[in-house]
Coordinates of C-alpha atoms in Angstrom, one line a residue:
Chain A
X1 CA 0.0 0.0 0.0
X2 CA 1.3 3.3 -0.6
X3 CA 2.1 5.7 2.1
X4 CA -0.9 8.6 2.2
X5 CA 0.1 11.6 3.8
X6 CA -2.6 13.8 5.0
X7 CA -2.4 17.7 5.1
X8 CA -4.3 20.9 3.9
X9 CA -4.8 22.2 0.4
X10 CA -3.4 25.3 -0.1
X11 CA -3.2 25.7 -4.2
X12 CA -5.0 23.2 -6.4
X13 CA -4.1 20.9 -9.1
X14 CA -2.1 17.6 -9.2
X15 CA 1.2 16.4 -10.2
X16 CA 3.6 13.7 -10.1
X17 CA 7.6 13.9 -9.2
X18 CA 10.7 13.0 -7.7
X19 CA 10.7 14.8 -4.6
X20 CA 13.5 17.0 -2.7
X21 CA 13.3 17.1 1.1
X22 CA 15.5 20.0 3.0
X23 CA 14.8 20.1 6.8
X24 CA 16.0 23.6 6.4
X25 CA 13.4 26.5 6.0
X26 CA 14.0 28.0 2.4
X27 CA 13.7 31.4 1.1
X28 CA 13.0 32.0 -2.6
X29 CA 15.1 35.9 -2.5
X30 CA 18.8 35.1 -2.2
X31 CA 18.2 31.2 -1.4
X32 CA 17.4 29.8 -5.1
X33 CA 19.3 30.6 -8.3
X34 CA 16.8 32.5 -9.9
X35 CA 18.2 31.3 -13.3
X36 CA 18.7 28.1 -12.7
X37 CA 16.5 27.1 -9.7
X38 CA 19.6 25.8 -8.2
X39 CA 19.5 26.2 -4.2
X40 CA 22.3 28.8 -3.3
X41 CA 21.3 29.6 0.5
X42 CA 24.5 29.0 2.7
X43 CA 24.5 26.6 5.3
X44 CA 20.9 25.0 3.5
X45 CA 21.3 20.8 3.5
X46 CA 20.2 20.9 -0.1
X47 CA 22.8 23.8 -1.2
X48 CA 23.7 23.0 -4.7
X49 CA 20.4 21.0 -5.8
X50 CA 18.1 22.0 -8.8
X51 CA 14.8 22.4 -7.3
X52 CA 13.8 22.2 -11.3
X53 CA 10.9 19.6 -12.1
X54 CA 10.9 18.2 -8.2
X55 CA 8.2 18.3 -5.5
X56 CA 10.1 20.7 -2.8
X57 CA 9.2 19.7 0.6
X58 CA 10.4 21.9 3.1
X59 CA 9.2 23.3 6.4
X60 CA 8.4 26.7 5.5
X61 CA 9.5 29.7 3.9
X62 CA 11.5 32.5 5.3
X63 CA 13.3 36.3 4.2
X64 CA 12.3 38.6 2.0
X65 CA 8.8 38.9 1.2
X66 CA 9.7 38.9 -3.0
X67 CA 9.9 35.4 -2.8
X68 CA 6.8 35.1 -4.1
X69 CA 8.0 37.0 -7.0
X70 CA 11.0 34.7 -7.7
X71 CA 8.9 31.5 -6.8
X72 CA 6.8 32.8 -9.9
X73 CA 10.2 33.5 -12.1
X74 CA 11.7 30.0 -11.4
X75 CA 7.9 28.4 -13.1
X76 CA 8.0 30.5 -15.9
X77 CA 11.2 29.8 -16.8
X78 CA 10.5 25.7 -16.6
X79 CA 13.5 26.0 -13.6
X80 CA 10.7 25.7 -10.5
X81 CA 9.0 23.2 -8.6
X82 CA 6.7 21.0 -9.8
X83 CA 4.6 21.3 -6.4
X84 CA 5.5 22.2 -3.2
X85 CA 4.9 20.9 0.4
X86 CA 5.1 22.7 3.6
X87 CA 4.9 22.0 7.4
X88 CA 3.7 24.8 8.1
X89 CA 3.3 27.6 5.3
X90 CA 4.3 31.4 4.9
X91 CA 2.3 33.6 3.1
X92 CA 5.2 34.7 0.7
X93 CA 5.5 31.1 -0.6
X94 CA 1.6 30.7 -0.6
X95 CA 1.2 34.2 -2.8
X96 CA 3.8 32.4 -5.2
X97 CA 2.0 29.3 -5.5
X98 CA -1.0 31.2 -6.0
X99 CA 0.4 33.3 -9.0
X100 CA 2.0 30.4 -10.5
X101 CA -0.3 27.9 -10.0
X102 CA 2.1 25.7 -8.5
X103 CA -0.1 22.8 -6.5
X104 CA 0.6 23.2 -2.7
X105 CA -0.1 21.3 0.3
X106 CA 0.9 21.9 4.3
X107 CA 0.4 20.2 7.4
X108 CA 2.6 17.5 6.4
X109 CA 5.1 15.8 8.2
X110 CA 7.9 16.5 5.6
X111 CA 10.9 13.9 7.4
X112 CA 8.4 11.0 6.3
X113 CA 9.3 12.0 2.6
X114 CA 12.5 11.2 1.3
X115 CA 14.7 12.7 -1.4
X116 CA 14.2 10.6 -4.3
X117 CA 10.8 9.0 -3.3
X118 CA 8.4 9.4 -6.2
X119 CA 5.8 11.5 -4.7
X120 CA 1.8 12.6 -6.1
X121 CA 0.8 15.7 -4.8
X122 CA -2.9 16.6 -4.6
X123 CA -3.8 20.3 -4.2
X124 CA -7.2 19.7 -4.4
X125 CA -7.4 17.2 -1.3
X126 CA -4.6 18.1 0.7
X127 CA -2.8 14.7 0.2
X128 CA 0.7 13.4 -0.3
X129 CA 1.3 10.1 -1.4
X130 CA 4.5 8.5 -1.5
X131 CA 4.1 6.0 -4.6
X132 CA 8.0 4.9 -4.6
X133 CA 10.6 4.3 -2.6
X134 CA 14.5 3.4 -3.4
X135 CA 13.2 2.3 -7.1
X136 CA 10.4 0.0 -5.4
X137 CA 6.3 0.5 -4.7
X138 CA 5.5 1.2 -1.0
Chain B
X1 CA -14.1 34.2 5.1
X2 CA -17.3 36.2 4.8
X3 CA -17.0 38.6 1.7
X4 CA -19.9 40.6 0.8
X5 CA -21.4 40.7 -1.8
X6 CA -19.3 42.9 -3.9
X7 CA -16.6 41.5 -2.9
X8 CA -18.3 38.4 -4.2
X9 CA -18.6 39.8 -7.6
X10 CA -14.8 40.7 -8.0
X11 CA -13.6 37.4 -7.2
X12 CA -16.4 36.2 -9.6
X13 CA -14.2 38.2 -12.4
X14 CA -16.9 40.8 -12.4
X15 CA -14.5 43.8 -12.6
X16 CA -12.2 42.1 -14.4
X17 CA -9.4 39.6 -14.6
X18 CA -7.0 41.5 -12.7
X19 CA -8.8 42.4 -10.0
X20 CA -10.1 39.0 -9.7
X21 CA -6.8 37.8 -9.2
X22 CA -6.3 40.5 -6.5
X23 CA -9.5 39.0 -4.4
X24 CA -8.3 35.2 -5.4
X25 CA -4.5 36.2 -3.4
X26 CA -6.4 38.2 -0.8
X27 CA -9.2 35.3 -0.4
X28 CA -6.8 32.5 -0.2
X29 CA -4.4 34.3 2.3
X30 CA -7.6 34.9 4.4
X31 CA -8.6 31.3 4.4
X32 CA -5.4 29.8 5.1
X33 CA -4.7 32.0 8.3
X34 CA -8.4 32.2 9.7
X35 CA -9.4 35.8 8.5
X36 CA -13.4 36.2 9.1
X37 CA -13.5 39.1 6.9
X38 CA -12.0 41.7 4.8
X39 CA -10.7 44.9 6.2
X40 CA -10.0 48.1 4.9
X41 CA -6.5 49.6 4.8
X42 CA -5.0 52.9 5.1
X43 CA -2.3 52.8 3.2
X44 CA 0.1 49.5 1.3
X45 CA 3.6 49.5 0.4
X46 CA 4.6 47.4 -2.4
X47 CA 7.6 45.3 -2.8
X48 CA 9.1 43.5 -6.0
X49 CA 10.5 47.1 -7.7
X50 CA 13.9 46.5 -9.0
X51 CA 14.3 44.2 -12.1
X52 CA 17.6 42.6 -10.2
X53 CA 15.0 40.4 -7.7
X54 CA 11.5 40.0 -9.7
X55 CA 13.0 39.0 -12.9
X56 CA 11.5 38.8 -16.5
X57 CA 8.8 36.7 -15.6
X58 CA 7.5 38.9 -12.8
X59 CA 7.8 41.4 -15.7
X60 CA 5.2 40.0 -17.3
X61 CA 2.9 38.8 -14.6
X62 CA 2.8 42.7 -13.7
X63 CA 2.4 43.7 -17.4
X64 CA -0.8 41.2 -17.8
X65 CA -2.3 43.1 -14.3
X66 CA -1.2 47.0 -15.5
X67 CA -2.7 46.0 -19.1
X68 CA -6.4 46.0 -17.9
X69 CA -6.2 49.4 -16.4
X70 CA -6.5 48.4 -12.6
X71 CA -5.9 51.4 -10.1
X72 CA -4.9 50.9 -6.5
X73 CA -7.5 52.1 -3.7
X74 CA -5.7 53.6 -1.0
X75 CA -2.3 55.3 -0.5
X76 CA 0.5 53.1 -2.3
X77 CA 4.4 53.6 -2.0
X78 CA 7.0 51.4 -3.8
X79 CA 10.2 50.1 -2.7
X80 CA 13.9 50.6 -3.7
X81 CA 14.5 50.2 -7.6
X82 CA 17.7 48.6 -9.1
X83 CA 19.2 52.0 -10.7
X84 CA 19.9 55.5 -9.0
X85 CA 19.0 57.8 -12.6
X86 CA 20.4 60.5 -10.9
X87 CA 23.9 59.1 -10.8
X88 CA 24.9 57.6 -14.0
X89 CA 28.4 57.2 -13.2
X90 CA 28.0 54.6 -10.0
X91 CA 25.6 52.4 -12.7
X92 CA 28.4 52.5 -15.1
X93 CA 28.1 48.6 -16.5
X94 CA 24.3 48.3 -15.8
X95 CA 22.6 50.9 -17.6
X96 CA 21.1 48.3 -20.2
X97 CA 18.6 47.4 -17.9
X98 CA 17.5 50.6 -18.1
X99 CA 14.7 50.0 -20.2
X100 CA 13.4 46.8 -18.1
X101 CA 14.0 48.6 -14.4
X102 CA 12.2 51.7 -16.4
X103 CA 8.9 49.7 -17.7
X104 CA 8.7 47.8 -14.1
X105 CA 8.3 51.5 -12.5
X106 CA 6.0 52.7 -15.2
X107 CA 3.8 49.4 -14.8
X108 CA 3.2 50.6 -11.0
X109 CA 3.3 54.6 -11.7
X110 CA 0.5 53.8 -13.9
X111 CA -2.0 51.6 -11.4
X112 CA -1.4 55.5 -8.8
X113 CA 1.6 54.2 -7.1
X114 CA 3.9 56.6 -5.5
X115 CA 7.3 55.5 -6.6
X116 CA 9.2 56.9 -3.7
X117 CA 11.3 54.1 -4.2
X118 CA 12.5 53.5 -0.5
X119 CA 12.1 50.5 1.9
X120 CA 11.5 53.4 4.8
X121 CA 8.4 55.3 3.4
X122 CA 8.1 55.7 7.1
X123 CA 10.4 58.9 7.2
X124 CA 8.4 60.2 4.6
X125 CA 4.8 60.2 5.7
X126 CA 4.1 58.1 9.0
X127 CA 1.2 56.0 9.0
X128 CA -1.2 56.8 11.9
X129 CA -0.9 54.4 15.1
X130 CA -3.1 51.8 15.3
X131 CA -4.0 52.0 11.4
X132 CA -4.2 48.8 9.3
X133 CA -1.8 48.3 6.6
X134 CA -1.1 46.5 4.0
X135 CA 2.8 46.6 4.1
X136 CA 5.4 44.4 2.2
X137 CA 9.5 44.5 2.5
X138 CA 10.2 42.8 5.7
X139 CA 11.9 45.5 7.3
X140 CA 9.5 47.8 7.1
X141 CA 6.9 45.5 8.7
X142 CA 9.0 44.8 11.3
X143 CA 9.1 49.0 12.0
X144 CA 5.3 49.5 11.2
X145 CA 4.5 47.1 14.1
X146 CA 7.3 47.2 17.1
X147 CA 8.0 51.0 16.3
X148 CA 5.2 52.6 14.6
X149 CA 2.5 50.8 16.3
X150 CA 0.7 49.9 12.9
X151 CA -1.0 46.8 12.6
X152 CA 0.5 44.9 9.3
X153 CA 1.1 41.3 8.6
X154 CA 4.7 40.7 6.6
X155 CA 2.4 40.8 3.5
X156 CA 4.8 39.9 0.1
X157 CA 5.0 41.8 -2.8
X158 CA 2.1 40.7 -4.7
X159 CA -0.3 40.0 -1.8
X160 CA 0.6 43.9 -0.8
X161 CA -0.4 44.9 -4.4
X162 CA -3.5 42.7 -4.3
X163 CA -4.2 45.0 -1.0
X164 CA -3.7 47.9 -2.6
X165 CA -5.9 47.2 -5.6
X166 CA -8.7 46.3 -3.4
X167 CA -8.0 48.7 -0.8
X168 CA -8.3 45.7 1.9
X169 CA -6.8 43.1 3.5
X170 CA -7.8 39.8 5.5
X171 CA -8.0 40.0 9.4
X172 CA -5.7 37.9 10.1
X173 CA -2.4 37.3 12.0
X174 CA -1.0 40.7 13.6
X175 CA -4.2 42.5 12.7
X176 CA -5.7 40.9 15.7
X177 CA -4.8 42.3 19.5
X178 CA -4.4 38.5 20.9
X179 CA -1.9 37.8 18.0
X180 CA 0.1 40.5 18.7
X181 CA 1.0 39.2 22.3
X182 CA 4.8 38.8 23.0
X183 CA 5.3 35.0 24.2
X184 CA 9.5 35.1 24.5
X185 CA 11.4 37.3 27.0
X186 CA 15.1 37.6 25.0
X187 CA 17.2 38.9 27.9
X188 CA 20.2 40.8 26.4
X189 CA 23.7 40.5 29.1
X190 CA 26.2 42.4 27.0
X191 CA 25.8 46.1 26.7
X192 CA 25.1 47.1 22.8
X193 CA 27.4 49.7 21.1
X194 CA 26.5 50.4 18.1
X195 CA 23.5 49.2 15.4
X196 CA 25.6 47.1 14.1
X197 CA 25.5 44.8 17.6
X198 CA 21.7 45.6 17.5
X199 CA 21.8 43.9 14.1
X200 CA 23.9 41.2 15.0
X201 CA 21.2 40.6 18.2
X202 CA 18.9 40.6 15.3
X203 CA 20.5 37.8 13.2
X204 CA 20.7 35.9 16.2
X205 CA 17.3 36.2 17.7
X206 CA 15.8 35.6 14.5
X207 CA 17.5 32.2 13.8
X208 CA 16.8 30.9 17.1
X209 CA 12.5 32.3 17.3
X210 CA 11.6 32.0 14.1
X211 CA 8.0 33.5 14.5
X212 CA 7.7 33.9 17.8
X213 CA 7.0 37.6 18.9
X214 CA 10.0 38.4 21.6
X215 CA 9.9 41.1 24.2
X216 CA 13.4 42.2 25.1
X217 CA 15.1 43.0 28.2
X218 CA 18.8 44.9 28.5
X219 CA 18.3 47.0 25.7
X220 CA 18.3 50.6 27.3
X221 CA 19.3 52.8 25.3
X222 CA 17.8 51.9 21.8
X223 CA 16.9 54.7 19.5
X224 CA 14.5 54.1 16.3
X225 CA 17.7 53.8 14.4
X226 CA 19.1 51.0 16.7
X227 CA 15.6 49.4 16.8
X228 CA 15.2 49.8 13.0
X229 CA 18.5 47.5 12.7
X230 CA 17.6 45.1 15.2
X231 CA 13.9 44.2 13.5
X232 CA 15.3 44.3 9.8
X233 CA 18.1 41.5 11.0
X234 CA 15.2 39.5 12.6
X235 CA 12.9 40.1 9.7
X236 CA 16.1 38.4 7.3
X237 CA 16.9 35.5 9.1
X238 CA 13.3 34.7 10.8
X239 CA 10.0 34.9 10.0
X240 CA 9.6 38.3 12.8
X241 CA 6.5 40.7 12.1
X242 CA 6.7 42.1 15.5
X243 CA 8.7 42.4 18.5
X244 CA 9.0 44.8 21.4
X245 CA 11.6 46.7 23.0
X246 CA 10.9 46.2 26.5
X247 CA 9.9 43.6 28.7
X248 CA 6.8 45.7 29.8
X249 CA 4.2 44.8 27.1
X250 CA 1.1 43.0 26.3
X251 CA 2.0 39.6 26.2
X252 CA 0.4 36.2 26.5
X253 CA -0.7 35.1 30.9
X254 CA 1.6 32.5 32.7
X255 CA 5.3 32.7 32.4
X256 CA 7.1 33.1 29.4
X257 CA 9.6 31.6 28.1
X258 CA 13.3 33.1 28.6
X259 CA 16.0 32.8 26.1
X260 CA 19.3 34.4 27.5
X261 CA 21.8 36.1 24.8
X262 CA 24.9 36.5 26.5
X263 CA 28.6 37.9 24.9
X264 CA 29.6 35.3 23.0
X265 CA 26.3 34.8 21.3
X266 CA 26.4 38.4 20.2
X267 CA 30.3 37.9 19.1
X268 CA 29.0 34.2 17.3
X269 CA 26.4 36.4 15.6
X270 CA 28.5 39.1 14.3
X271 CA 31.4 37.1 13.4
X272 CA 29.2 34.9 11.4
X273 CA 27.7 38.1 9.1
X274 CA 31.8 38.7 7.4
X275 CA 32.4 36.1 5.0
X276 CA 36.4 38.0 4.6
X277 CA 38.6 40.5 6.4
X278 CA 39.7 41.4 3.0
X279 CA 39.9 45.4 2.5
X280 CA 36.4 46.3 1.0
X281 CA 35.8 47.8 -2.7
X282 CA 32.9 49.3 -1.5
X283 CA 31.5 50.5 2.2
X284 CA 28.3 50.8 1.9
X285 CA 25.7 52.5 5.1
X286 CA 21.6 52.4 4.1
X287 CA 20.1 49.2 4.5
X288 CA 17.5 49.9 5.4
X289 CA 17.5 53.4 3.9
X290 CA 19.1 56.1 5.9
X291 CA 16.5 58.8 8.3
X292 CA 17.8 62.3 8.2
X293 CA 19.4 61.7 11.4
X294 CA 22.1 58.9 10.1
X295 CA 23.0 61.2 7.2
X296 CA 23.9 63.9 9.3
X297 CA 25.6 61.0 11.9
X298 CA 28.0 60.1 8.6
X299 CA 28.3 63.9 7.3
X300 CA 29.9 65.0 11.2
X301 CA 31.8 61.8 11.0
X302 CA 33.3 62.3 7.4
X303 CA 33.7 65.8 7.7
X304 CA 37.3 67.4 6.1
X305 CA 38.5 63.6 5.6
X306 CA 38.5 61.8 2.2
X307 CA 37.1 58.5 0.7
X308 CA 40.7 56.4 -0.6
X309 CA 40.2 56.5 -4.3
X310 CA 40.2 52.8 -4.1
X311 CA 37.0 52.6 -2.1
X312 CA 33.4 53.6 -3.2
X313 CA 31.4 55.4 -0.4
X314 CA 27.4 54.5 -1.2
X315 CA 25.2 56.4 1.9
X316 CA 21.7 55.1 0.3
X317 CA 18.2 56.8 1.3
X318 CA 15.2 57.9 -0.4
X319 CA 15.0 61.4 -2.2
X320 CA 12.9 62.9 0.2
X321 CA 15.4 62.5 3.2
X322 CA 18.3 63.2 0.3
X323 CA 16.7 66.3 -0.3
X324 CA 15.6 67.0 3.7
X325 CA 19.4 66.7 4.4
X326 CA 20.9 68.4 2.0
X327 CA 23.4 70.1 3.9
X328 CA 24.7 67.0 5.5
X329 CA 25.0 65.1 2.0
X330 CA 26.9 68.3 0.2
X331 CA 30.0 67.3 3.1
X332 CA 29.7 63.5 2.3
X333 CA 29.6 64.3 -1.2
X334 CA 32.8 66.8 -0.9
X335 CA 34.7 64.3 0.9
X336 CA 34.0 61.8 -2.2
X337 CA 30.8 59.9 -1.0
X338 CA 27.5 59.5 -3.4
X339 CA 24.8 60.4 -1.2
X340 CA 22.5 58.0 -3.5
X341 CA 18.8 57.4 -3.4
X342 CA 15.4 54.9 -5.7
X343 CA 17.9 51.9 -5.0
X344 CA 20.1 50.2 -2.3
X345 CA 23.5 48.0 -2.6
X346 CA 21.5 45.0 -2.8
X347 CA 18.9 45.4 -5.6
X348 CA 21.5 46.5 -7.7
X349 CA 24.2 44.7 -9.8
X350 CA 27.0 45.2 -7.7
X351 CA 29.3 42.8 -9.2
X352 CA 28.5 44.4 -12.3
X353 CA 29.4 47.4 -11.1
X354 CA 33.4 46.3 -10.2
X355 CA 32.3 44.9 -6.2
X356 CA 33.9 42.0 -4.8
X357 CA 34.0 43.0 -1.3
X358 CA 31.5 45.4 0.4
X359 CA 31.8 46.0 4.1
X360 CA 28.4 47.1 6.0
X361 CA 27.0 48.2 9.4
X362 CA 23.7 46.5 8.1
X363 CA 23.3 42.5 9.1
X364 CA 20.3 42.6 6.9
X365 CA 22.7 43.3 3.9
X366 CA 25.8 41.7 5.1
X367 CA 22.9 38.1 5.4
X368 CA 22.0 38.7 2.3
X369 CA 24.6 40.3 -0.7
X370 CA 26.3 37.1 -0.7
X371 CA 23.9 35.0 -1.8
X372 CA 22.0 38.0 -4.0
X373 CA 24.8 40.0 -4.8
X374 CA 27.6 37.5 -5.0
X375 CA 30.0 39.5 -2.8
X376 CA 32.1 38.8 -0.1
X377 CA 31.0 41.2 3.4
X378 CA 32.8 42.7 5.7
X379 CA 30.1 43.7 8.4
X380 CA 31.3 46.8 11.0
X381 CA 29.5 49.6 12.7
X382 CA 29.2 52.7 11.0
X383 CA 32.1 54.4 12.8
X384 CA 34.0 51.4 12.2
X385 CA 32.9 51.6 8.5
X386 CA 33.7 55.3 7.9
X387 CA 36.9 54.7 9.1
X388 CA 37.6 52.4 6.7
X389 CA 36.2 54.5 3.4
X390 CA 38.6 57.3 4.3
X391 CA 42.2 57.3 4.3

């Protein structure tokens, strides 16, 4: 059976990904590439990652307030997340889902995901599910 | 959240796409956090001005929104740009994103922004105590609430536009008296010097609370300046919308909890905010922007000395206090400092420019220019900085 995490929806929509887990909060001014979606925050545990095509799960957001801006940038330029999933959530990274449509959920438990884990996010329902796990069905 | 029935009709597209995504930011916000209602504002500042941190995308997303003609509601001011016009020769190198930086601030101009083009539109025109605002750039929140005594959540850029198109925001968060309770007491041991150790208390404090709303103990003789430093270092490396100054205010019944910050936390702190000791191309002092008061604090300290020609002096403040302390910047200005104001070190191109090193007294900027600006720091107090910039 695969794992169902249960949380809030934030920003509809669903999607399907590889995801990236940081136990690190994130913030989109200074702390992402905004070029190349590539994590440039010093100190962050995914510093050097492309956040490009994943689901980001991180506790929250933090730092400048045009994060949402950047969030925006990094979809547009096909260099963003594919969703993103919070512990708690900020409203600069909720305005930028909300502009770029990015599916969002919170209220998850994001140390129960793993980097790599193959991940379906549902906006619409608030769920995570985890669908694969070191190459293998959960 | 209730919305009436007009408000109804915008989100409903009624007025418009643009709007409709205005009430759709706003509505969403005010779920989320456990607004009941819309409230009106008296004023919003807007973040997201300089091309440098919204990018070409952004660009667009504002073009889309200025296209249908949408006017804000209530008194809006704009934050720094990424180009000082009035000094061509410090933006040697960048002035091809002229056109970009110039179309961003037209987009706004043209929805009855003020581009005042400052991140402290406080020293301007002070919004009234107890107003409601609907304030973005994470500094000046911090100041609106803990100095002010404005109510504003840390709204960002586009959820402070969505505001100001409305001309309301959702009661949420520090909008509401029990949210604005402080439920830490920080007790501060070493005596602060200067703003840059009220920064570096800032760094620190924000790390460790997050978004916890601290009271303070130790600080005694804080001016707004020191206080402004102290919040805008929280606001960077936490999630802070509020703190106060002294122990004595409202806070949350029973105990609270203590967190103790004694020398070597403060020397930790500011240690950690120099990534170099290597002599600085540029010194820069106006992070957040200057008040009056440090301008003339710089000009005495300057006074009949001179900037090494191998250093650039930026002081950086909006044209209104440029203007208001026009004495004081004609002796930085003779002793080889630009008095320069619309942008700041950080939402410009400073490598561009010719910086590898810049040395601060703001823990804001020295947090952030290596990441944003791709410069070493070398963070000081002003003294401390001056020094340096003059031979």
């Amino acid at each position: 059976m695969p794992i169902v995490l249960k949380g809030r929806p934030i920003t509809g929509g669903r999607t399907r990904g590889k995801a990236l887990v940081s136990k690190n909060p994130l913030s989109f001014l200074g702390g992402v590439d905004p070029e190349t979606g590539v994590i440039i925050e010093k100190n962050h545990d995914l510093n050097g990652e492309k956040i490009g095509g994943a689901v980001l799960c991180f506790p929250h957001g933090h730092g400048s307030t045009v994060g949402s801006y950047v969030l925006y940038s990094l979809v547009r330029r096909g260099v963003g997340p594919k969703a993103i999933v919070n512990e708690k959530a900020d409203p600069v990274v909720v305005v930028g889902a909300v502009i770029a449509e990015v599916p969002m959920v919170d209220e998850i438990d994001v140390s129960q995901i793993r980097t790599g884990d193959l991940v379906e996010v549902n906006g619409d329902e608030g769920t995570v599910v985890i669908l694969e796990r070191d190459g293998s069905c959960t | 959240m209730y919305l009436s029935r007009e408000e109804e009709r915008i989100l409903d597209g009624e007025k418009g796409w643009a709007y409709q995504v205005a009430m759709r930011i706003l509505v969403k916000l005010g779920d989320l956090f456990g607004a009941d209602r819309l409230i009106p504002i008296e004023s919003a500042h807007i973040s997201g001005v300089s091309y440098k941190t919204i990018g070409d995308a952004s660009i667009d997303f504002l073009e889309a929104l200025g296209k249908s003609g949408v006017k804000v509601m209530v008194k809006s001011t704009a934050n720094p740009a990424g180009i000082d016009y009035s000094h061509p020769e410090e933006m040697i190198g960048i002035f091809e994103v002229k056109e970009k930086q110039n179309r961003i601030i037209e987009i706004y101009r043209n929805m009855g922004i003020d581009m005042i083009l400052t991140c402290t539109p406080y020293y301007v025109s002070k919004p009234k105590e107890d107003a409601h605002l609907a304030w973005a750039e994470s500094s000046t929140v911090v100041y609106a609430n803990s100095v002010l005594h404005s109510w504003t959540n840390r709204e960002g850029g586009p959820s402070a536009l969505a505001a100001a198109l409305i001309g309301k925001t959702p009661n949420y968060g520090v909008h509401k008296p029990e949210n604005r309770l402080a439920n830490v007491l920080v007790k501060v041991e070493p005596c602060l010097r200067s703003e840059a150790d009220y920064g570096a208390l800032g760094a620190h404090v924000g790390r460790l609370l997050e978004d916890e709303i601290p009271c303070f103990s130790g600080l005694t003789c804080a001016g707004e300046t020191e206080l402004k430093h102290l919040g805008s270092a929280m606001a960077s490396t936490g999630m802070a919308s509020i703190f106060y100054p002294e122990a004595s205010c409202p806070r949350v019944s029973g105990e609270l909890e203590v967190v103790s910050v004694d020398m070597n936390d403060l020397k930790n702190a500011f240690e950690s905010l120099s990534t170099t000791n290597e002599p600085p191309d540029m010194v820069y002092i106006g992070c957040p922007h200057c008040s009056a008061e440090e301008i003339k604090h710089v000009a005495l300290k300057i006074e009949g000395r001179r900037v090494r020609r191998d250093v650039r002096l930026w002081i950086c403040t909006s044209r209104y206090v440029r203007r208001k302390a026009e004495r004081y910047v004609k002796i930085i200005e003779a002793a080889g400092g630009k008095v320069l104001s619309d942008t700041c070190a950080v939402v410009t191109w400073l490598k561009e420019i010719g910086v590898d090193v810049l040395m601060t007294n703001s823990a804001k900027t020295a947090y952030y220019a290596p990441t944003m600006n791709k410069v070493e720091t070398v963070f000081s107090s002003l003294d401390r900085c001056i020094e340096e910039a003059c031979q």
